[in-house]
mmCIF file of N, CA and C in Angstrom:
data_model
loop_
_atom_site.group_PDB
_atom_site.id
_atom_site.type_symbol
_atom_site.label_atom_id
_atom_site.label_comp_id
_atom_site.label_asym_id
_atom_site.label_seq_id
_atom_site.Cartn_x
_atom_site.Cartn_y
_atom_site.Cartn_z
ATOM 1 N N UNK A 1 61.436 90.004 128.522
ATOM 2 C CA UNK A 1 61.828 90.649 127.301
ATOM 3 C C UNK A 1 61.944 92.152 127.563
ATOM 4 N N UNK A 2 63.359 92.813 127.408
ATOM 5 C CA UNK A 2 63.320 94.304 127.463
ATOM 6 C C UNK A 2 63.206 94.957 126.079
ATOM 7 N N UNK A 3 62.262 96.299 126.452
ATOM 8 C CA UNK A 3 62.225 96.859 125.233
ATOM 9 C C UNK A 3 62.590 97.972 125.495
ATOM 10 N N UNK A 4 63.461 98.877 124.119
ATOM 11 C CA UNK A 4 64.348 99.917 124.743
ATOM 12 C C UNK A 4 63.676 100.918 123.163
ATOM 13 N N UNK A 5 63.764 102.551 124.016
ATOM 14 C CA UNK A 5 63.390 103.488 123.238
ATOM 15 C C UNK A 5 64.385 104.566 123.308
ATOM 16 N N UNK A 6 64.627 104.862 121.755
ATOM 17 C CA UNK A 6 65.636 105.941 121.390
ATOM 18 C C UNK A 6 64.897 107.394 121.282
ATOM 19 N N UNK A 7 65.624 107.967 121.952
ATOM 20 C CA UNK A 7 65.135 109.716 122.055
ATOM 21 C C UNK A 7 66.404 110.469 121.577
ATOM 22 N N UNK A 8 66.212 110.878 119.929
ATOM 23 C CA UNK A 8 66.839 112.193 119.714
ATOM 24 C C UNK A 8 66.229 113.551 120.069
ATOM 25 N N UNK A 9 67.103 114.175 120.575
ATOM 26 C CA UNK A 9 66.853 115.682 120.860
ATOM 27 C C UNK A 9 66.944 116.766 119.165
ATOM 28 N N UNK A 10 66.442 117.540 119.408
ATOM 29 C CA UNK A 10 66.214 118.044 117.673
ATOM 30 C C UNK A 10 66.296 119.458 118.295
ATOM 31 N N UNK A 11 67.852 120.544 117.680
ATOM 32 C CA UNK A 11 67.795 121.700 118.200
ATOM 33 C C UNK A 11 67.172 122.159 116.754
ATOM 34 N N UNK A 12 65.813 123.263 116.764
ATOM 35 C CA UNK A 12 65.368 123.761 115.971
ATOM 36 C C UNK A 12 66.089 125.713 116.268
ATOM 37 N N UNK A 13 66.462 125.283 115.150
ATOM 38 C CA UNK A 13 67.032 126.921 114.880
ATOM 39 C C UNK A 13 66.113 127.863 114.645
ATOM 40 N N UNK A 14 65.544 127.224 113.182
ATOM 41 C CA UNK A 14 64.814 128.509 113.176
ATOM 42 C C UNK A 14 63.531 127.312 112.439
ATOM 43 N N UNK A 15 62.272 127.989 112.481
ATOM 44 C CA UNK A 15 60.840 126.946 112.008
ATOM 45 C C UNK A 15 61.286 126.810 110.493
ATOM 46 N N UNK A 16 60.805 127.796 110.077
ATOM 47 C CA UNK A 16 61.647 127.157 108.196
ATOM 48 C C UNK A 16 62.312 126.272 107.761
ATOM 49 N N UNK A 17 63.858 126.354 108.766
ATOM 50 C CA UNK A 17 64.990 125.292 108.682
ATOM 51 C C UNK A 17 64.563 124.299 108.776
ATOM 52 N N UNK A 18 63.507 123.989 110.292
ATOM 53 C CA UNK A 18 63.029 122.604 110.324
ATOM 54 C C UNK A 18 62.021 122.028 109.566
ATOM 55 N N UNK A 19 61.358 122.869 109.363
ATOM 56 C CA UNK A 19 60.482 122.216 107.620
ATOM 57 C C UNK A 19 61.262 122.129 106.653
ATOM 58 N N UNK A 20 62.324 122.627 106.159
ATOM 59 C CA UNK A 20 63.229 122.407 105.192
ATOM 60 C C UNK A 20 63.777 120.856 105.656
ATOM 61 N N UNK A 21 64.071 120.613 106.522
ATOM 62 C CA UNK A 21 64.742 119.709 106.688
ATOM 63 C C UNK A 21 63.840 118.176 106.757
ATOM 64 N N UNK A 22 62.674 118.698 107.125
ATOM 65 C CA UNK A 22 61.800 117.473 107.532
ATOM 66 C C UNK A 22 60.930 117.078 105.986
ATOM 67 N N UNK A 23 61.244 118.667 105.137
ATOM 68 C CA UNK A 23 60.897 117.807 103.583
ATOM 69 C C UNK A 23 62.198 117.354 102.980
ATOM 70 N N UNK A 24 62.999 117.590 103.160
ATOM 71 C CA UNK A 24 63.678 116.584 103.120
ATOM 72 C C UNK A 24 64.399 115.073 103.565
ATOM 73 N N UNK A 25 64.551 114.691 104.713
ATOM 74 C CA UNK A 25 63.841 113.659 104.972
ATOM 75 C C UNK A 25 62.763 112.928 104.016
ATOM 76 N N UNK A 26 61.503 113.602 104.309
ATOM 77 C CA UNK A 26 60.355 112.705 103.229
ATOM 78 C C UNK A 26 60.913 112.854 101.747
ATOM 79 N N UNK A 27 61.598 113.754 101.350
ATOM 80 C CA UNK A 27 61.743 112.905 100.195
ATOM 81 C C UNK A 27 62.539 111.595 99.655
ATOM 82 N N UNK A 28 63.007 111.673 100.352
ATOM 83 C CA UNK A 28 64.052 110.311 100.412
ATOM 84 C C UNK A 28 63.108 108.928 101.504
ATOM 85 N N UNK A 29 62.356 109.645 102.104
ATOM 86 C CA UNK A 29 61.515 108.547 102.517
ATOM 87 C C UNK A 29 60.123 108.174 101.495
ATOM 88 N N UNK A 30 59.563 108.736 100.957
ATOM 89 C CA UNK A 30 58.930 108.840 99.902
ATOM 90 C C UNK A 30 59.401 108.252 98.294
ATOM 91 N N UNK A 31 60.959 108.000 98.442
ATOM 92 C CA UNK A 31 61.424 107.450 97.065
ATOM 93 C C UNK A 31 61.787 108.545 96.172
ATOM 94 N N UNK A 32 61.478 110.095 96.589
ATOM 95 C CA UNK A 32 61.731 111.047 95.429
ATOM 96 C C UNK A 32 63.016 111.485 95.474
ATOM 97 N N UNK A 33 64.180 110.706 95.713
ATOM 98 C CA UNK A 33 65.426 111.166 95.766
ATOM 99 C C UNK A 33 66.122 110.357 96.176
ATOM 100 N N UNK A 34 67.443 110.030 95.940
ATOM 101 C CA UNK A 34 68.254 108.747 96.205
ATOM 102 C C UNK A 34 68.954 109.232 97.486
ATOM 103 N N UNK A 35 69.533 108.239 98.460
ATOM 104 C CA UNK A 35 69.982 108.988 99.615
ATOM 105 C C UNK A 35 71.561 109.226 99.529
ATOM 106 N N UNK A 36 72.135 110.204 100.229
ATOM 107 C CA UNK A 36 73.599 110.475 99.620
ATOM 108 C C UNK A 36 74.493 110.283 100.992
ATOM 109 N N UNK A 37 75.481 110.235 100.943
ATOM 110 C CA UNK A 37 77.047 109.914 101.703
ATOM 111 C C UNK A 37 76.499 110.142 102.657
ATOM 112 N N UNK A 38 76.293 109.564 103.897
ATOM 113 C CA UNK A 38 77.044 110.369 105.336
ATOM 114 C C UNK A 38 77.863 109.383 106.017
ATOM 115 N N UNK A 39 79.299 109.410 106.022
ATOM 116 C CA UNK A 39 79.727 108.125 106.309
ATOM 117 C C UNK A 39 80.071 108.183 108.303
ATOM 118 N N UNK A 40 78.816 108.007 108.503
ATOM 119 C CA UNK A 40 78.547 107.797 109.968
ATOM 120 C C UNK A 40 78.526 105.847 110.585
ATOM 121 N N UNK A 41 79.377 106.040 111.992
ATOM 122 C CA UNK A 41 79.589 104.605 112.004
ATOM 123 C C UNK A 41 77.943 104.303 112.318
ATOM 124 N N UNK A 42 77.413 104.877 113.008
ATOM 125 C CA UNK A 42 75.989 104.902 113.543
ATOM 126 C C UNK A 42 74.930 103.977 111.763
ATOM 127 N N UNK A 43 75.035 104.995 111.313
ATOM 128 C CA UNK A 43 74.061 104.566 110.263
ATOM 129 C C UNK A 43 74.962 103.987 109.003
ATOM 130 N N UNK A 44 76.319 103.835 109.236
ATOM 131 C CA UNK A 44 76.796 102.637 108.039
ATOM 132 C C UNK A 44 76.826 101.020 108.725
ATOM 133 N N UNK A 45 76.612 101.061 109.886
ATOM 134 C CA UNK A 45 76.483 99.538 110.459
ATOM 135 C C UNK A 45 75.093 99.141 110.023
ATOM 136 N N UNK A 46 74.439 100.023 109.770
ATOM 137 C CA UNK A 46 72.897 98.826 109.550
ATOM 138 C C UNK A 46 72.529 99.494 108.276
ATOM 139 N N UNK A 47 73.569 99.995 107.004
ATOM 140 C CA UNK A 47 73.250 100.150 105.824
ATOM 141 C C UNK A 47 73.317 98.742 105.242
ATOM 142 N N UNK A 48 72.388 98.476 104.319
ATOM 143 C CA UNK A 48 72.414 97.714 103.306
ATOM 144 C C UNK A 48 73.191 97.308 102.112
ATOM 145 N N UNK A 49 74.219 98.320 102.067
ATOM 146 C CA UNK A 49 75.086 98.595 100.987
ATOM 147 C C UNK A 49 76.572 98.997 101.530
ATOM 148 N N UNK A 50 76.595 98.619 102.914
ATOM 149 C CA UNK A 50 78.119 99.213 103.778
ATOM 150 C C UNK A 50 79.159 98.197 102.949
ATOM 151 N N UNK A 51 78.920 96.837 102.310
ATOM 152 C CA UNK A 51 79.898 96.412 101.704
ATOM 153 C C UNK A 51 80.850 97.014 100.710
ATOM 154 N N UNK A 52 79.629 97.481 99.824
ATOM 155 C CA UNK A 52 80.661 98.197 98.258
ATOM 156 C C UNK A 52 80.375 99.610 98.648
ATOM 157 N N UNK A 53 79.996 100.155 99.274
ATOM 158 C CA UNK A 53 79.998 101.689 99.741
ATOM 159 C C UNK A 53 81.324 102.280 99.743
ATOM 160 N N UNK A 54 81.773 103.392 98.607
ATOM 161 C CA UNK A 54 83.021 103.849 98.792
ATOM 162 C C UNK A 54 83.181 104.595 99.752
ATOM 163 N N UNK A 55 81.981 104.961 100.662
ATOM 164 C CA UNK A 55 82.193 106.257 101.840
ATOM 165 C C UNK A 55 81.815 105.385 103.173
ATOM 166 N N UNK A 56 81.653 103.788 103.068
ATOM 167 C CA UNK A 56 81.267 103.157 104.478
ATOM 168 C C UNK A 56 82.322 103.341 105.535
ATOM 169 N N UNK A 57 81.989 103.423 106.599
ATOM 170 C CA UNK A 57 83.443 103.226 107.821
ATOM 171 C C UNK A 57 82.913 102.099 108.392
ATOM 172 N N UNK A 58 82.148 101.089 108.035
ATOM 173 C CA UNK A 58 81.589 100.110 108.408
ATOM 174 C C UNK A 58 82.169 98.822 108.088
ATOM 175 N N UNK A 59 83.168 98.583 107.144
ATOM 176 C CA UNK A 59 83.594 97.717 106.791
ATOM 177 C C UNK A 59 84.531 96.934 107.838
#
């Protein structure tokens, strides 16, 4: 059985930005915010909603 690990690289601009960004993230991981468009083939293939999605490229 192979098991395989994904490594994103994360260019941090500036420290602020990346706390800005990483509370955001949690809020949408947390439920405090609905998640919005990014119509990426990457993350519309394993959306849940790529069927009726008006912004999927997954179809």
């Amino acid at each position: 059985m192979m098991r395989y690990v994904t490594i994103h690289r994360i260019r941090v601009r500036e420290f602020n930005d990346f706390l800005r960004d990483v509370d955001y993230a949690l809020e949408y991981w947390l439920g405090l915010r609905n998640p919005k468009a990014s119509p990426n083939r990457g993350l519309c293939s394993f959306c849940e909603h790529r069927r009726y999605c008006p912004y999927s490229v997954a179809r």
